[in-house]
Coordinates of C-alpha atoms and ligand atoms in Angstrom, one line a residue:
X1 CA 114.9 87.9 73.4
X2 CA 114.5 87.5 77.2
X3 CA 114.3 90.7 79.1
X4 CA 117.6 91.6 80.7
X5 CA 118.1 93.7 83.8
X6 CA 118.5 97.4 82.7
X7 CA 122.2 97.4 83.9
X8 CA 123.1 94.0 82.3
X9 CA 125.7 94.4 79.5
X10 CA 124.5 94.1 76.0
X11 CA 124.3 90.6 74.6
X12 CA 125.3 89.2 71.2
X13 CA 121.7 89.1 70.2
X14 CA 121.2 92.7 71.1
X15 CA 124.2 93.9 69.2
X16 CA 122.9 92.0 66.1
X17 CA 119.4 93.5 66.5
X18 CA 120.9 97.0 66.9
X19 CA 123.0 96.5 63.9
X20 CA 120.0 95.5 61.8
X21 CA 118.3 98.7 62.9
X22 CA 121.3 100.8 61.8
X23 CA 121.4 99.0 58.5
X24 CA 117.7 99.6 57.9
X25 CA 118.2 103.3 58.7
X26 CA 120.9 103.5 56.0
X27 CA 123.7 104.3 58.5
X28 CA 126.0 101.3 57.6
X29 CA 127.3 102.1 54.1
X30 CA 130.0 99.8 52.7
X31 CA 132.9 101.6 54.2
X32 CA 131.4 102.5 57.6
X33 CA 132.9 100.8 60.7
X34 CA 132.1 100.7 64.3
X35 CA 134.6 102.6 66.4
X36 CA 132.6 101.8 69.5
X37 CA 129.4 99.8 70.2
X38 CA 127.9 99.4 73.7
X39 CA 125.0 99.7 76.0
X40 CA 123.5 103.1 76.5
X41 CA 122.6 102.7 80.2
X42 CA 119.0 103.2 81.4
X43 CA 118.3 106.4 83.3
X44 CA 119.3 106.3 86.9
X45 CA 115.8 107.4 88.1
X46 CA 114.2 104.6 86.2
X47 CA 116.6 102.0 87.5
X48 CA 116.1 103.2 91.1
X49 CA 112.3 103.3 90.7
X50 CA 112.3 99.8 89.1
X51 CA 110.4 101.4 86.2
X52 CA 110.4 99.9 82.7
X53 CA 113.1 101.5 80.6
X54 CA 114.1 101.7 77.0
X55 CA 116.9 99.2 76.1
X56 CA 119.4 101.2 74.1
X57 CA 122.7 100.8 72.3
X58 CA 125.2 103.5 71.3
X59 CA 127.4 103.2 68.2
X60 CA 130.2 105.4 67.0
X61 CA 130.4 105.0 63.3
X62 CA 133.2 106.2 61.1
X63 CA 133.3 106.1 57.3
X64 CA 136.8 105.0 56.5
X65 CA 136.7 106.5 53.0
X66 CA 135.3 110.0 53.9
X67 CA 136.0 110.3 57.6
X68 CA 132.4 111.1 58.2
X69 CA 131.7 110.3 61.9
X70 CA 128.4 109.6 63.5
X71 CA 127.3 109.1 67.1
X72 CA 124.1 107.1 66.9
X73 CA 121.7 105.8 69.6
X74 CA 119.4 102.9 68.8
X75 CA 116.4 101.8 70.8
X76 CA 116.0 98.0 70.8
X77 CA 112.7 98.3 72.6
X78 CA 111.2 100.5 69.8
X79 CA 113.4 99.1 67.0
X80 CA 114.4 102.5 65.8
X81 CA 117.3 104.9 65.6
X82 CA 116.7 107.5 68.4
X83 CA 119.5 109.9 67.3
X84 CA 122.3 110.1 64.8
X85 CA 124.5 113.1 65.4
X86 CA 127.3 114.0 63.0
X87 CA 130.5 114.5 64.9
X88 CA 132.8 117.3 63.8
X89 CA 136.3 115.7 64.4
X90 CA 138.1 119.1 64.3
X91 CA 136.0 120.4 67.1
X92 CA 134.7 117.4 69.0
X93 CA 137.7 115.0 68.5
X94 CA 138.0 111.8 66.4
X95 CA 136.3 108.5 67.0
X96 CA 138.5 105.8 68.6
X97 CA 141.1 103.7 66.7
X98 CA 139.6 100.8 64.8
X99 CA 140.9 97.2 65.1
X100 CA 141.6 97.2 61.3
X101 CA 143.7 100.4 61.6
X102 CA 146.6 98.3 63.1
X103 CA 146.9 96.1 60.0
X104 CA 146.1 99.0 57.6
X105 CA 148.8 101.2 59.1
X106 CA 151.4 98.5 58.7
X107 CA 150.7 98.2 55.0
X108 CA 150.6 101.9 54.4
X109 CA 153.8 102.6 56.3
X110 CA 155.8 99.8 54.6
X111 CA 154.6 101.0 51.2
X112 CA 155.9 104.5 51.7
X113 CA 159.1 105.3 49.7
X114 CA 160.4 108.0 52.1
X115 CA 160.0 105.8 55.2
X116 CA 161.5 102.8 53.3
X117 CA 164.5 104.9 52.4
X118 CA 165.0 106.0 56.0
X119 CA 164.8 102.4 57.1
X120 CA 167.2 101.3 54.4
X121 CA 169.7 104.0 55.5
X122 CA 169.6 102.3 58.9
X123 CA 170.3 99.0 57.3
X124 CA 166.8 97.6 57.3
X125 CA 165.6 96.5 53.8
X126 CA 163.8 93.2 54.8
X127 CA 160.6 94.8 56.2
X128 CA 159.2 91.4 57.1
X129 CA 161.4 91.8 60.1
X130 CA 160.0 95.1 61.1
X131 CA 156.9 95.7 63.3
X132 CA 155.1 99.0 63.2
X133 CA 153.3 100.5 66.2
X134 CA 150.6 103.0 65.5
X135 CA 150.3 105.6 68.3
X136 CA 147.4 107.9 68.7
X137 CA 148.3 111.4 67.5
X138 CA 147.0 113.8 70.1
X139 CA 146.7 117.5 68.9
X140 CA 150.1 119.1 68.6
X141 CA 149.6 121.1 65.4
X142 CA 150.1 122.3 62.8
X143 CA 146.4 122.7 62.2
X144 CA 146.6 121.0 58.8
X145 CA 147.9 117.9 60.5
X146 CA 145.4 118.0 63.3
X147 CA 142.5 118.1 60.8
X148 CA 143.4 114.6 59.6
X149 CA 142.3 111.4 61.1
X150 CA 145.8 110.2 61.8
X151 CA 148.3 108.1 63.8
X152 CA 152.0 108.3 64.2
X153 CA 154.0 105.2 63.6
X154 CA 157.2 104.0 65.3
X155 CA 159.1 100.8 64.2
X156 CA 160.7 97.9 66.0
X157 CA 162.9 95.1 64.6
X158 CA 162.0 91.5 65.2
X159 CA 165.2 89.7 64.3
X160 CA 163.6 86.2 64.2
X161 CA 160.4 84.4 65.1
X162 CA 159.5 84.8 68.7
X163 CA 162.0 87.6 69.2
X164 CA 160.7 90.4 71.5
X165 CA 160.4 93.4 69.1
X166 CA 160.2 96.0 71.9
X167 CA 163.9 95.2 72.6
X168 CA 164.9 96.6 69.2
X169 CA 163.4 100.1 68.7
X170 CA 164.3 102.1 65.6
X171 CA 164.6 105.6 67.1
X172 CA 164.5 109.0 65.5
X173 CA 162.1 107.9 62.8
X174 CA 158.3 108.2 62.6
X175 CA 155.7 108.0 59.9
X176 CA 152.6 110.1 60.2
X177 CA 149.7 108.2 58.6
X178 CA 146.4 109.7 57.4
X179 CA 143.8 106.9 58.0
X180 CA 141.3 108.3 55.5
X181 CA 143.7 109.1 52.6
X182 CA 145.4 105.9 53.5
X183 CA 148.9 107.3 53.0
X184 CA 152.0 108.5 54.9
X185 CA 151.8 112.3 54.7
X186 CA 154.9 113.1 56.6
X187 CA 158.1 111.3 57.7
X188 CA 160.1 112.7 60.6
X189 CA 163.7 111.5 60.5
X190 CA 165.5 113.4 63.2
X191 CA 168.4 111.4 64.4
X192 CA 169.9 107.9 64.2
X193 CA 170.9 105.8 67.1
X194 CA 172.0 102.1 67.0
X195 CA 169.1 99.7 67.3
X196 CA 169.8 97.9 70.6
X197 CA 170.8 94.3 69.9
X198 CA 170.4 92.3 73.2
X199 CA 167.5 89.8 73.0
X200 CA 164.5 90.5 75.3
X201 CA 162.8 87.2 74.6
X202 CA 162.0 86.2 78.2
X203 CA 160.6 82.9 77.0
X204 CA 164.0 81.9 75.6
X205 CA 166.1 79.8 78.0
X206 CA 169.2 81.5 76.7
X207 CA 167.8 84.7 78.1
X208 CA 166.1 83.7 81.3
X209 CA 168.2 80.7 82.3
X210 CA 166.7 77.3 83.4
X211 CA 163.5 77.5 85.4
X212 CA 164.1 77.4 89.2
X213 CA 163.1 74.2 90.8
X214 CA 162.6 75.4 94.4
X215 CA 159.0 76.5 94.4
X216 CA 156.7 74.1 96.3
X217 CA 153.0 73.8 95.2
X218 CA 150.5 76.1 96.8
X219 CA 146.9 75.0 96.4
X220 CA 143.8 77.0 97.3
X221 CA 140.8 74.8 98.1
X222 CA 137.3 75.6 99.4
X223 CA 135.8 72.2 100.1
X224 CA 132.3 73.5 100.5
X225 CA 132.6 75.8 97.4
X226 CA 132.8 79.6 97.3
X227 CA 130.9 81.8 99.7
X228 CA 129.4 84.1 97.0
X229 CA 126.4 83.6 94.8
X230 CA 126.1 84.8 91.2
X231 CA 122.7 85.1 89.7
X232 CA 123.1 86.4 86.1
X233 CA 125.1 89.6 86.7
X234 CA 124.0 90.0 90.4
X235 CA 126.6 89.1 92.9
X236 CA 126.2 88.6 96.7
X237 CA 128.9 87.8 99.2
X238 CA 128.7 88.2 103.0
X239 CA 127.0 91.7 103.6
X240 CA 127.9 92.9 100.1
X241 CA 125.7 93.0 97.0
X242 CA 126.3 94.4 93.6
X243 CA 125.7 94.0 89.8
X244 CA 128.6 93.4 87.4
X245 CA 128.7 95.1 84.0
X246 CA 131.2 95.3 81.2
X247 CA 131.8 97.8 78.4
X248 CA 134.1 97.7 75.4
X249 CA 135.4 101.2 76.3
X250 CA 135.8 101.2 80.0
X251 CA 135.9 97.5 80.8
X252 CA 134.5 96.2 84.1
X253 CA 131.8 98.3 85.7
X254 CA 130.1 97.9 89.1
X255 CA 126.6 98.9 89.8
X256 CA 124.4 99.3 92.9
X257 CA 127.1 98.3 95.4
X258 CA 125.4 97.9 98.8
X259 CA 126.6 96.9 102.2
X260 CA 124.1 95.5 104.7
X261 CA 121.4 96.5 102.2
X262 CA 122.6 100.1 102.5
X263 CA 123.7 101.8 99.2
X264 CA 127.3 102.8 98.9
X265 CA 128.0 103.2 95.1
X266 CA 125.5 103.5 92.4
X267 CA 128.2 102.9 89.8
X268 CA 132.0 102.6 89.8
X269 CA 134.4 102.3 86.9
X270 CA 137.8 103.5 85.6
X271 CA 136.6 105.4 82.5
X272 CA 139.9 106.9 81.5
X273 CA 143.6 106.6 81.7
X274 CA 146.5 108.5 80.1
X275 CA 150.1 107.4 79.8
X276 CA 152.2 110.4 78.9
X277 CA 155.9 109.9 78.2
X278 CA 158.5 112.5 79.3
X279 CA 161.0 112.7 76.5
X280 CA 160.8 116.1 74.8
X281 CA 162.9 115.2 71.9
X282 CA 161.3 113.7 68.8
X283 CA 158.6 111.7 70.7
X284 CA 157.0 114.6 72.5
X285 CA 153.6 113.4 71.2
X286 CA 153.8 110.0 72.9
X287 CA 150.8 109.8 75.2
X288 CA 148.0 107.3 75.1
X289 CA 144.6 107.5 76.4
X290 CA 144.1 103.8 76.5
X291 CA 140.4 103.9 77.4
X292 CA 139.1 106.8 75.2
X293 CA 141.4 106.2 72.2
X294 CA 141.9 102.4 72.1
X295 CA 139.0 101.1 74.2
X296 CA 140.5 98.9 77.0
X297 CA 137.5 96.6 77.3
X298 CA 137.9 95.4 73.7
X299 CA 141.3 94.0 74.6
X300 CA 140.2 92.0 77.7
X301 CA 142.0 88.7 78.2
X302 CA 140.4 85.3 78.5
X303 CA 141.6 84.2 82.0
X304 CA 142.7 80.7 82.8
X305 CA 142.2 78.7 86.0
X306 CA 145.4 77.8 87.6
X307 CA 147.3 80.5 85.7
X308 CA 145.6 83.8 86.2
X309 CA 143.3 82.9 89.1
X310 CA 143.6 80.3 91.8
X311 CA 140.9 78.6 93.8
X312 CA 137.1 78.4 93.4
X313 CA 136.6 80.9 90.6
X314 CA 133.4 82.0 88.9
X315 CA 133.9 83.6 85.4
X316 CA 131.7 85.8 83.4
X317 CA 132.2 86.2 79.6
X318 CA 132.3 89.6 78.0
X319 CA 130.7 90.5 74.7
X320 CA 132.2 93.2 72.6
X321 CA 132.0 93.7 68.8
X322 CA 134.4 94.0 65.9
X323 CA 134.7 96.9 63.4
X324 CA 131.7 95.5 61.6
X325 CA 129.6 95.5 64.7
X326 CA 129.6 91.7 64.8
X327 CA 129.6 90.4 68.4
X328 CA 132.7 88.7 69.7
X329 CA 132.6 86.8 73.0
X330 CA 135.7 87.0 75.3
X331 CA 135.3 83.8 77.4
X332 CA 136.2 84.1 81.1
X333 CA 136.9 87.8 80.9
X334 CA 135.8 88.6 84.4
X335 CA 137.1 86.6 87.4
X336 CA 135.2 86.5 90.7
X337 CA 136.6 84.7 93.7
X338 CA 137.2 84.9 97.4
X339 CA 140.6 85.2 99.1
X340 CA 142.1 84.8 102.5
X341 CA 143.8 88.1 103.4
X342 CA 145.7 87.5 106.6
X343 CA 144.7 88.9 109.9
X344 CA 141.4 90.8 110.2
X345 CA 141.9 91.6 113.9
X346 CA 143.9 90.2 116.8
X347 CA 144.6 90.9 120.4
X348 CA 146.2 89.3 123.4
X349 CA 144.9 91.1 126.5
X350 CA 147.3 91.6 129.3
X351 CA 144.5 92.0 131.9
X352 CA 141.9 89.4 131.1
X353 CA 144.2 86.9 129.4
X354 CA 142.0 86.6 126.3
X355 CA 143.9 85.8 123.1
X356 CA 141.8 86.2 120.0
X357 CA 142.5 86.1 116.3
X358 CA 140.3 86.5 113.2
X359 CA 141.0 86.1 109.5
X360 CA 140.3 88.7 107.0
X361 CA 138.7 87.8 103.6
X362 CA 138.0 89.6 100.5
X363 CA 135.8 89.2 97.5
X364 CA 137.7 89.9 94.3
X365 CA 136.1 91.0 91.0
X366 CA 138.7 91.5 88.3
X367 CA 139.7 91.5 84.7
X368 CA 143.0 92.0 82.7
X369 CA 143.5 93.8 79.4
X370 CA 146.4 94.1 77.0
X371 CA 146.9 97.4 75.2
X372 CA 150.0 97.2 73.0
X373 CA 153.1 96.7 75.1
X374 CA 151.4 97.0 78.5
X375 CA 149.0 94.8 80.4
X376 CA 146.7 96.1 83.1
X377 CA 144.7 94.2 85.7
X378 CA 141.8 96.0 87.4
X379 CA 141.0 94.4 90.7
X380 CA 138.1 95.5 92.9
X381 CA 138.3 94.1 96.5
X382 CA 135.4 94.0 99.0
X383 CA 136.5 93.2 102.6
X384 CA 134.6 91.8 105.6
X385 CA 135.0 95.1 107.5
X386 CA 133.3 97.2 104.8
X387 CA 136.5 98.3 103.0
X388 CA 136.4 98.7 99.2
X389 CA 139.7 98.8 97.4
X390 CA 140.7 99.2 93.8
X391 CA 144.1 97.9 92.7
X392 CA 145.5 98.3 89.2
X393 CA 148.3 95.9 88.4
X394 CA 150.5 97.2 85.6
X395 CA 152.7 94.7 83.9
X396 CA 153.9 93.7 80.4
X397 CA 156.8 95.3 78.5
X398 CA 158.1 98.9 78.7
X399 CA 157.7 101.1 75.7
X400 CA 161.3 101.5 74.7
X401 CA 163.6 103.8 72.7
X402 CA 167.3 103.9 72.1
X403 CA 169.4 105.2 74.9
X404 CA 171.5 108.1 73.7
X405 CA 174.1 108.0 76.6
X406 CA 174.7 109.8 79.8
X407 CA 173.2 113.3 80.2
X408 CA 169.7 112.1 79.1
X409 CA 167.6 112.6 82.2
X410 CA 164.3 111.5 80.6
X411 CA 165.0 107.8 80.6
X412 CA 166.7 104.8 82.3
X413 CA 169.1 102.5 80.5
X414 CA 167.4 99.1 81.0
X415 CA 169.5 97.0 78.7
X416 CA 172.6 97.9 76.7
X417 CA 171.7 100.9 74.5
X418 CA 168.0 100.5 75.4
X419 CA 166.0 103.2 77.2
X420 CA 162.8 103.1 79.2
X421 CA 161.5 106.6 79.1
X422 CA 160.1 108.1 82.3
X423 CA 156.3 108.2 82.1
X424 CA 153.1 108.4 84.1
X425 CA 150.1 106.1 84.3
X426 CA 147.2 108.3 85.4
X427 CA 143.9 106.6 85.8
X428 CA 140.5 108.3 86.5
X429 CA 138.0 106.5 88.7
X430 CA 134.4 107.6 88.4
X431 CA 132.6 106.9 91.7
X432 CA 128.9 107.7 91.4
X433 CA 128.5 107.6 95.2
X434 CA 125.3 106.9 97.0
X435 CA 126.4 106.6 100.7
X436 CA 123.2 105.8 102.5
X437 CA 121.2 107.4 99.7
X438 CA 121.7 110.0 97.0
X439 CA 122.2 113.1 99.1
X440 CA 125.9 113.2 99.7
X441 CA 128.7 115.7 100.3
X442 CA 132.5 115.7 100.4
X443 CA 134.7 116.9 103.2
X444 CA 138.5 117.3 102.8
X445 CA 140.2 116.1 106.0
X446 CA 143.8 117.1 106.8
X447 CA 145.6 116.3 110.0
X448 CA 148.3 118.6 111.4
X449 CA 150.2 119.4 114.5
X450 CA 149.7 122.7 116.3
X451 CA 152.4 125.1 117.4
X452 CA 153.1 125.5 121.1
X453 CA 150.7 128.0 122.7
X454 CA 148.5 128.6 125.6
X455 CA 146.2 125.6 124.7
X456 CA 149.1 123.4 123.6
X457 CA 152.0 124.2 126.0
X458 CA 154.0 121.0 125.2
X459 CA 153.3 121.2 121.4
X460 CA 151.8 117.7 121.1
X461 CA 148.4 118.6 119.8
X462 CA 147.2 116.9 116.6
X463 CA 144.0 118.1 115.0
X464 CA 141.8 117.3 112.1
X465 CA 141.0 120.2 109.8
X466 CA 137.7 119.5 108.0
X467 CA 136.8 121.6 104.9
X468 CA 133.5 121.0 103.3
X469 CA 133.7 121.2 99.5
X470 CA 130.5 122.9 98.6
X471 CA 130.8 123.8 94.9
X472 CA 132.3 122.2 91.9
X473 CA 134.8 125.0 91.4
X474 CA 136.2 124.4 94.9
X475 CA 136.5 120.6 94.6
X476 CA 139.4 120.3 92.2
X477 CA 142.0 119.1 94.8
X478 CA 145.4 117.4 95.1
X479 CA 146.7 114.9 97.5
X480 CA 148.9 116.1 100.3
X481 CA 150.9 113.3 102.0
X482 CA 152.4 115.7 104.5
X483 CA 148.9 116.3 105.9
X484 CA 147.6 112.8 105.5
X485 CA 144.9 114.2 103.3
X486 CA 141.7 112.2 102.8
X487 CA 138.3 112.9 101.4
X488 CA 135.2 111.9 103.3
X489 CA 132.0 111.2 101.4
X490 CA 129.2 111.8 103.8
X491 CA 125.5 111.2 103.8
X492 CA 123.6 114.5 104.4
X493 CA 120.5 112.5 105.5
X494 CA 121.6 109.7 107.7
X495 CA 123.4 109.8 111.0
X496 CA 125.1 107.1 113.2
X497 CA 124.5 106.6 116.9
X498 CA 126.7 109.6 117.7
X499 CA 124.5 111.8 115.6
X500 CA 127.2 112.3 113.0
X501 CA 126.8 111.7 109.3
X502 CA 127.5 108.2 108.1
X503 CA 130.4 108.2 105.6
X504 CA 133.0 106.5 103.5
X505 CA 136.5 107.9 103.4
X506 CA 138.6 108.0 100.2
X507 CA 142.3 107.3 101.0
X508 CA 144.4 108.3 98.0
X509 CA 148.0 107.3 97.4
X510 CA 150.3 110.2 97.3
X511 CA 151.9 110.5 93.9
X512 CA 152.2 113.3 91.4
X513 CA 149.3 114.5 89.2
X514 CA 150.0 115.3 85.6
X515 CA 153.5 116.6 85.3
X516 CA 153.2 118.0 81.8
X517 CA 153.3 121.8 81.8
X518 CA 149.8 123.3 82.4
X519 CA 150.2 125.2 79.1
X520 CA 151.2 122.1 77.1
X521 CA 149.0 120.6 74.4
X522 CA 148.8 117.4 76.5
X523 CA 147.5 119.2 79.6
X524 CA 144.7 120.7 77.5
X525 CA 143.5 117.1 76.6
X526 CA 144.3 115.5 79.9
X527 CA 142.7 118.2 82.1
X528 CA 141.2 115.5 84.4
X529 CA 144.7 114.5 85.5
X530 CA 145.6 117.9 86.8
X531 CA 143.8 117.2 90.0
X532 CA 143.5 114.1 92.2
X533 CA 139.9 114.9 93.1
X534 CA 137.0 116.3 91.4
X535 CA 133.4 116.4 92.6
X536 CA 130.5 117.1 90.2
X537 CA 126.7 117.2 90.5
X538 CA 125.4 114.0 88.8
X539 CA 124.7 114.5 85.1
X540 CA 123.9 111.5 83.0
X541 CA 125.8 113.0 80.1
X542 CA 129.1 113.3 82.1
X543 CA 130.6 109.9 81.6
X544 CA 134.1 110.4 80.3
X545 CA 136.8 112.4 82.2
X546 CA 138.6 113.4 79.0
X547 CA 135.4 114.0 77.0
X548 CA 133.3 111.7 74.8
X549 CA 135.7 111.8 71.8
X550 CA 139.2 111.6 73.2
X551 CA 141.2 110.7 70.0
X552 CA 142.7 114.0 68.7
X553 CA 140.4 116.0 70.8
X554 CA 141.6 119.6 70.6
X555 CA 141.4 120.0 74.4
X556 CA 139.2 121.3 77.2
X557 CA 136.7 118.4 77.2
X558 CA 135.7 116.3 80.2
X559 CA 136.1 117.3 83.8
X560 CA 137.3 120.9 83.3
X561 CA 134.2 121.5 81.2
X562 CA 131.9 119.6 83.6
X563 CA 132.8 121.9 86.5
X564 CA 132.5 125.1 84.5
X565 CA 128.9 125.3 85.6
X566 CA 130.0 125.4 89.2
X567 CA 127.1 123.5 90.6
X568 CA 126.3 123.2 94.3
X569 CA 127.6 119.7 95.4
X570 CA 126.5 119.8 99.0
X571 CA 123.7 117.4 99.8
X572 CA 123.2 116.6 96.1
X573 CA 123.5 113.5 94.0
X574 CA 127.2 113.8 93.3
X575 CA 130.0 112.0 91.5
X576 CA 133.5 111.7 92.9
X577 CA 136.3 111.5 90.4
X578 CA 139.7 110.3 91.5
X579 CA 143.0 110.5 89.6
X580 CA 145.6 108.1 90.7
X581 CA 148.6 106.1 89.4
X582 CA 152.3 106.0 89.4
X583 CA 155.0 108.2 87.8
X584 CA 157.1 105.4 86.5
X585 CA 160.9 105.8 86.4
X586 CA 161.8 102.5 84.8
X587 CA 164.2 100.2 86.6
X588 CA 166.6 97.6 85.0
X589 CA 164.4 95.1 86.9
X590 CA 161.4 96.2 84.8
X591 CA 163.1 94.6 81.8
X592 CA 162.4 92.6 79.7
X593 CA 159.0 91.9 81.3
X594 CA 157.9 94.0 84.2
X595 CA 156.9 92.5 87.6
X596 CA 153.5 93.9 88.5
X597 CA 153.5 97.5 89.7
X598 CA 150.4 98.2 91.8
X599 CA 148.5 101.4 92.4
X600 CA 145.0 102.2 93.5
X601 CA 142.9 103.7 96.3
X602 CA 140.8 102.6 99.3
X603 CA 137.3 103.5 100.5
X604 CA 136.7 102.8 104.1
X605 CA 133.5 103.1 106.1
X606 CA 133.9 105.9 108.6
X607 CA 131.1 106.1 111.1
X608 CA 129.0 104.1 108.6
X609 CA 128.8 101.5 111.3
X610 CA 128.5 102.2 115.0
X611 CA 131.5 100.0 115.9
X612 CA 133.7 97.3 114.4
X613 CA 131.3 95.4 112.1
X614 CA 133.3 92.2 112.3
X615 CA 132.9 91.2 115.9
X616 CA 130.6 88.4 114.7
X617 CA 133.3 86.8 112.6
X618 CA 134.0 83.5 114.2
X619 CA 137.5 82.2 115.1
X620 CA 139.0 80.3 112.1
X621 CA 139.4 77.2 114.3
X622 CA 138.3 76.1 117.8
X623 CA 141.8 76.6 119.3
X624 CA 142.1 80.2 118.0
Ligands
LIG701 CU1 155.0 102.3 83.3

């Protein structure tokens, strides 16, 4: 085995070697499955010092007959199990959903007499036309339910091959499935509404109409090839350099992002998201933590040139594993390319007559994942002027229910009798910042006008109000669009030519944080989403905003627990956590397949440079 960089993702050979070690240690009995398997990253100090480090993998193992759950760490370097901790699901949460749970749940549900009877009452006896959708259960009580490893199952009708099942939800009926006892232990049958009939098959010409013929070809060419270089997982473009990583749980990860050889981010990823639905009747438990419960990285798409990405593309494969811990390669999972992005800067000077124009470009590092009905693209952009942007593209199909008629404020009717329930997509970005070194601090910057007074006789004054966030307890903050609120991540060691700290500013998008009641069972589990900003002192153990074990976690884990120690965060090695994402009121235009809805955030250099760093960008052509 050749020696990988400590931040490179685990390879197929490494997964197999780790698996052998787990077998030898007796941890892989017949009915034990991998709920997660990935790289246990080398210690930050070792990586920064270039020191030799232990290559380790982490495995979450669940015994599907007993429910016994183990969190094991394996050293490949020393060929041994470093730790194997028993997880107490009632206290710590359940391990994530397995791939095989989807098929198993379908069999279990369709074999249950009570559920079959409820379906028959609704006129559905041919269960080959029914698709079941297992939804993670959360923790809503009663305690005897919460103690089970379980999912809740909704059903959709697929009238014929290639029909879009999401168009035909069977509402009011759910099966609660115990994954260990492998049986339905409860059927809730609360109301009946007609199953919506209109086809949603957007591939069917009868639904979509003939393809339009008016689009002329657009081709992207770079006759001299792309401007970036990829050496293994190390990527360089213009003044940017970084390393690319990938994880079955959190998907794409970025490491050691530097600009002009000055560090900006030690690590960046989107390690959690929650999608809570706002219908209090019957489906009050519908909320997915796509990352912690289902593992978004495992569902990464293979991208295709000319379809998903245009131009001179470099792809990286991703390696994940199946339930048995066997490696599975996802070809072309990560897409890297360069894009023209319109005007960078432009001016026609009225005094000296100079007319100048420069083109902006960006480097794009992206991947797409499909989790059930939704598809999410995660796009990191790096611009010539030092801007970093994350864009999430949400597309796919709405999760539907039956529309009960007017006076139902929780949903939009998107097709006759078909409802798209109001919901949120709340992502958590974990930004392990390193702006000009590890010693960083965060300032909240508001802008406001001042009232007329002796120093402001005409009332035109605008001032910045800068508040230094010095402790973890003080750094749980929300956006405020009325004040143009931003958060500035400053170096406490390095200054620019004005003697002021070099910094990057986080520009959030103003949208609501978690709307569920603070006393709700969901808020207890999605504590991270109650604030748009959190700042913590770096702690290698603090990886996951909703806790290590999110599935059926009883609550309180993750960011609310991380900040309980109330560490000093001023001039320390800190991590900035940013909650963002839309509150989605479905539109008829989102049906039957949704045009991309975008959300994200921007990080801009702010006094990181001494002036516009792109004056050296040449004109795109001699006459410009
Ligand atoms: Cu949505």
